[in-house]
Short mmCIF file of C-alpha atoms in Angstrom, two decimals:
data_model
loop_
_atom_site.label_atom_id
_atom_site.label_comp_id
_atom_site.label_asym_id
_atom_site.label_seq_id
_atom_site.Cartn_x
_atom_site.Cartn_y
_atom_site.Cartn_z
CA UNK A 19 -4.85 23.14 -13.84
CA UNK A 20 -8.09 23.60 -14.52
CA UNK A 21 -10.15 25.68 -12.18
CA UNK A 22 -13.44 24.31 -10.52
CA UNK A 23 -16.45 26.42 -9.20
CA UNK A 24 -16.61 26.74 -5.72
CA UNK A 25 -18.77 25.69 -3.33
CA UNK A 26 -18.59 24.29 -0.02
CA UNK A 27 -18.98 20.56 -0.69
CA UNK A 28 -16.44 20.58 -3.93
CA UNK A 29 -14.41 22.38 -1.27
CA UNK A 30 -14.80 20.08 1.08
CA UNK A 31 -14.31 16.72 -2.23
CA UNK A 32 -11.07 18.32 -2.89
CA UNK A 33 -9.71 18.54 0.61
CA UNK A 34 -10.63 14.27 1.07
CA UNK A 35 -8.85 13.70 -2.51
CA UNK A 36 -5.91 15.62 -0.86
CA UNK A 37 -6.05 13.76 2.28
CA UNK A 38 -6.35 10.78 0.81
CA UNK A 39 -3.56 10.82 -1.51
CA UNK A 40 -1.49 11.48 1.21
CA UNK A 41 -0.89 15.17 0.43
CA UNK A 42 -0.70 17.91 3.32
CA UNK A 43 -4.24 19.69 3.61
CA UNK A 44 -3.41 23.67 3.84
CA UNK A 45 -5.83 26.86 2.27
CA UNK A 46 -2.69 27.04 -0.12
CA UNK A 47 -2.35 23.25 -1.57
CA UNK A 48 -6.06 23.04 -1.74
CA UNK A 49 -6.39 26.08 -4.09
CA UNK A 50 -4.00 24.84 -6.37
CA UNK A 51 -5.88 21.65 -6.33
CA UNK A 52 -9.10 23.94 -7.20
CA UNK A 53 -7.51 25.75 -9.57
CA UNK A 54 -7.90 28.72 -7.61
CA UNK A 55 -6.58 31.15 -4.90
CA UNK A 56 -6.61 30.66 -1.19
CA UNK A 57 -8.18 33.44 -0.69
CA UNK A 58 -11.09 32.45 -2.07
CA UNK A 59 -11.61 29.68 -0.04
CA UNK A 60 -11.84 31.98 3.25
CA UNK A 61 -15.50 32.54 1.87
CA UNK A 62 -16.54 29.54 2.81
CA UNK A 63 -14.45 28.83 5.85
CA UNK A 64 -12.94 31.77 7.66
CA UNK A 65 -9.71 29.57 8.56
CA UNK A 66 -7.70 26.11 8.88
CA UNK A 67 -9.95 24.82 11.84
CA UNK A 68 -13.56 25.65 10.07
CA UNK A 69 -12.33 23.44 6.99
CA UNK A 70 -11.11 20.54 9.29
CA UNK A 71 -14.35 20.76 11.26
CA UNK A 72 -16.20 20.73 8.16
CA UNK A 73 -14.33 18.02 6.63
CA UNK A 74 -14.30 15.63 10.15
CA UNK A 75 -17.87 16.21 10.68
CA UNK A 76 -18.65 15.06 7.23
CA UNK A 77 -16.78 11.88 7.40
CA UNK A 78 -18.82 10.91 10.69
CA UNK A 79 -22.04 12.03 8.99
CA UNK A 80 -20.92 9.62 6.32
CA UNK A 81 -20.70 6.79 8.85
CA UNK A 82 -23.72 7.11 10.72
CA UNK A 83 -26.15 6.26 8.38
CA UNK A 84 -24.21 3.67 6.93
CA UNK A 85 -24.22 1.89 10.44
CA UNK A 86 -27.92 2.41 11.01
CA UNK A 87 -28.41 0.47 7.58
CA UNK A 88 -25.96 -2.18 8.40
CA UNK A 89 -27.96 -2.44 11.83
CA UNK A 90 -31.31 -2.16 10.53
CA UNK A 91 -33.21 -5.38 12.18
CA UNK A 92 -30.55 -6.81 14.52
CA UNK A 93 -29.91 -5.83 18.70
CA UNK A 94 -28.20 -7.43 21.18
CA UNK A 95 -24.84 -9.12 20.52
CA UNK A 96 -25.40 -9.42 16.63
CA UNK A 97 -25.76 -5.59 15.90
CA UNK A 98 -22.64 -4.77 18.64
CA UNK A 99 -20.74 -7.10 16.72
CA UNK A 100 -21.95 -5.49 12.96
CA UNK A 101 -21.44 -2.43 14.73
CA UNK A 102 -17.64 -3.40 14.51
CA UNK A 103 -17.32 -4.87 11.66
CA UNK A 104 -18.73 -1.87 9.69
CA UNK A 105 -16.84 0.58 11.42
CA UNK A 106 -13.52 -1.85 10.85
CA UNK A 107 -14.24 -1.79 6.70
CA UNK A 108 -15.57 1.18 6.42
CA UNK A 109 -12.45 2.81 8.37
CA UNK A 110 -10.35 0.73 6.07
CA UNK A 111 -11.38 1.76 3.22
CA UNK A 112 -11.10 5.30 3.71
CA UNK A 113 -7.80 4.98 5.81
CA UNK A 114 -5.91 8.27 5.55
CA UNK A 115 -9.35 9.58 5.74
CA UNK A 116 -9.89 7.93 8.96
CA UNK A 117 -6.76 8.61 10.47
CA UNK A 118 -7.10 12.68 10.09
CA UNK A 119 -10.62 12.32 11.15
CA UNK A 120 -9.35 10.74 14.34
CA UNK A 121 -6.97 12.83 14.37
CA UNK A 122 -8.70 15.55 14.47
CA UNK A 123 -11.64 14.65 15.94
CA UNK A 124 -11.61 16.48 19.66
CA UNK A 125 -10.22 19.46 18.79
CA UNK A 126 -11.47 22.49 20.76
CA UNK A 127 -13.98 24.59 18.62
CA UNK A 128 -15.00 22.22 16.45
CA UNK A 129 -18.98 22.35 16.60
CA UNK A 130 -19.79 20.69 13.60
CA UNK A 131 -17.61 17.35 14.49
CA UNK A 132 -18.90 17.42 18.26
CA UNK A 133 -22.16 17.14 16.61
CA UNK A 134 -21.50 14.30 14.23
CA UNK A 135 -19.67 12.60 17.14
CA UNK A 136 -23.03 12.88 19.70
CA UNK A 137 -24.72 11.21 16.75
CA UNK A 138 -22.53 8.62 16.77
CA UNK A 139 -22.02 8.43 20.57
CA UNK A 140 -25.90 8.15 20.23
CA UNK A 141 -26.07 5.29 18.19
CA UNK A 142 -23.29 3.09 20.12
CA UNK A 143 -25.01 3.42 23.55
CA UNK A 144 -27.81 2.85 22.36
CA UNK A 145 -26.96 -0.49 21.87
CA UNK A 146 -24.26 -0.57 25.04
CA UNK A 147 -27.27 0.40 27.29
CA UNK A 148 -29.42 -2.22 26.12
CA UNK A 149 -27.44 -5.19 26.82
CA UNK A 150 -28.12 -6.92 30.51
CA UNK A 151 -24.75 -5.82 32.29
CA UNK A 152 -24.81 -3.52 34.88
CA UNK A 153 -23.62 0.26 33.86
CA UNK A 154 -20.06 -0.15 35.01
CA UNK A 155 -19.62 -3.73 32.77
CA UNK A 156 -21.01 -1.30 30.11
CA UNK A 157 -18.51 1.28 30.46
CA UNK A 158 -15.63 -0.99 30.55
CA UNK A 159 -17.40 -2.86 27.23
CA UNK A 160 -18.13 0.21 25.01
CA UNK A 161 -14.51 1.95 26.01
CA UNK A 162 -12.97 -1.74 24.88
CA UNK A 163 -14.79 -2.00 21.63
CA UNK A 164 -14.47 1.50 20.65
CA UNK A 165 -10.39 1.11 21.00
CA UNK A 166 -10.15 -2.67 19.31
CA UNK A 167 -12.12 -0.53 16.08
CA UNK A 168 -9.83 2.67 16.51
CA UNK A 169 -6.78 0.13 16.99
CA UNK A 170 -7.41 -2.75 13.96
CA UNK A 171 -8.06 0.27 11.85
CA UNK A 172 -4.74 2.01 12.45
CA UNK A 173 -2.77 -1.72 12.90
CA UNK A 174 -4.22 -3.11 9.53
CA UNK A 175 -4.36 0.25 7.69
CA UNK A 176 -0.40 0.26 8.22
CA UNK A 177 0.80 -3.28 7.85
CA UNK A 178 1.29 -3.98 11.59
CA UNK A 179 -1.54 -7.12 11.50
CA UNK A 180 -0.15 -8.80 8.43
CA UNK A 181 0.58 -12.63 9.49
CA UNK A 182 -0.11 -15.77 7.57
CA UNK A 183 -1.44 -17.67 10.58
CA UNK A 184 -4.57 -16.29 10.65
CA UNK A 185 -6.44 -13.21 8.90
CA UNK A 186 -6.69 -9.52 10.32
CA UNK A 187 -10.37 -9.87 10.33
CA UNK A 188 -10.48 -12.80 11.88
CA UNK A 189 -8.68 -12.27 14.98
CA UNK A 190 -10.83 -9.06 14.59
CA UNK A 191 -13.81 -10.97 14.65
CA UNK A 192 -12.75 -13.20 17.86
CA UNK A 193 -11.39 -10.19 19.93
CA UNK A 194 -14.90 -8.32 19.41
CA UNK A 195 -16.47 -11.92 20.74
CA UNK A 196 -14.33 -11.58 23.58
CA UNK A 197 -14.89 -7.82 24.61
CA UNK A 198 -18.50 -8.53 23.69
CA UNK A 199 -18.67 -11.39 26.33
CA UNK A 200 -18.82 -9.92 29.25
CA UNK A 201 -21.81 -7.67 28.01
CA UNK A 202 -23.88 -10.63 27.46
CA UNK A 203 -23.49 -12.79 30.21
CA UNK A 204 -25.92 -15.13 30.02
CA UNK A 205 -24.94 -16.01 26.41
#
C-alpha cells in the first residue's frame, strides 16, 4: 500500500471511502488504508470520538449548502417539499454514509456535529415557522417530516420499499403531501 500524506481532510476522505465500502472505521483499519500507522493519526484527532465528530459534522456541512441551493427562490409548501426530496437523494446516495452519520449523530461530546446539526435545525424551522399553523401543528409537522426522510432513507437504502405497484419516490412524494397538509391549511 502506498502511503498518503496526512492531513486532516485526506484523513477524514479515507475514513468516508471506509465507511462507505462497508468496512469497520477504527484508528487501526484507517492507517492501513493510509498507508500509515495509527499512531499517527492521534495528531490530528486525539481519539475514536474526535474522528467520528469530525467525520459526522462534515457530512451535515456537506448537506446544508446543498439544501440552501436546492431552496434558493422557493417558501412555503414548495421548498418544505424540496426540502425532502433533497435530503431523500442526497441520503441515498451516500447511504452507508448516512446511516453512520445518523448513527452517530447525538453522541455526547461531539461539538463539531452539534454544530452542523444547529445549522441544519436552522434551516428546517426556518421554513416550519413560516408556514400559517399554529406552533403545536408545527411541531407535530417538522417531527413527521424529519422521520418520513430518516425512514425512506433507511427503508429504500436497504430494499424494504421495493414493490412494482408504485415507485419508492413516489409514495415518497405523496406521504410528504400528506404530512405537509396539515401545515398549510388553507391550501
Amino acid at each position: 500500500m502506498t502511503r498518503t500524506k496526512l492531513s486532516a481532510d485526506t484523513i477524514l476522505d479515507h475514513a468516508a471511502a471506509l465507511i462507505t465500502a462497508g468496512e469497520p472505521l477504527t484508528f487501526s483499519t484507517l492507517a492501513r488504508a493510509l498507508g500509515s500507522r495509527s499512531q499517527a493519526l492521534y495528531n490530528y484527532y486525539p481519539n475514536q470520538a474526535a474522528l467520528t465528530d469530525a467525520l459526522c459534522a462534515r457530512n451535515l456541512h456537506w448537506l446544508v449548502p446543498r439544501l440552501q441551493k436546492a431552496l434558493f427562490g422557493l417558501s412555503g409548501r414548495a421548498a418544505l417539499t424540496q426540502l425532502a426530496l433533497t435530503c431523500r437523494t442526497s441520503g441515498l446516495a451516500h447511504f452507508r454514509l448516512t446511516q453512520f452519520t445518523l448513527a452517530h449523530v447525538h453522541q455526547d461530546n461531539a461539538p463539531a456535529t452539534a454544530g452542523a446539526m444547529t445549522d441544519l435545525r436552522t434551516l428546517i424551522n426556518q421554513l416550519i415557522q413560516s408556514t400559517p399553523a399554529d406552533a403545536a401543528t408545527q411541531i407535530v409537522g417538522e417531527r413527521m417530516l424529519r422521520n418520513l426522510i430518516v425512514g425512506e432513507i433507511f427503508n429504500v437504502g436497504t430494499g424494504w420499499f421495493d414493490d412494482p405497484a408504485m415507485s419508492a419516490e413516489e409514495s415518497f412524494r405523496q406521504m410528504v403531501d400528506q404530512c405537509l397538509a396539515p401545515l398549510f391549511p388553507e391550501q
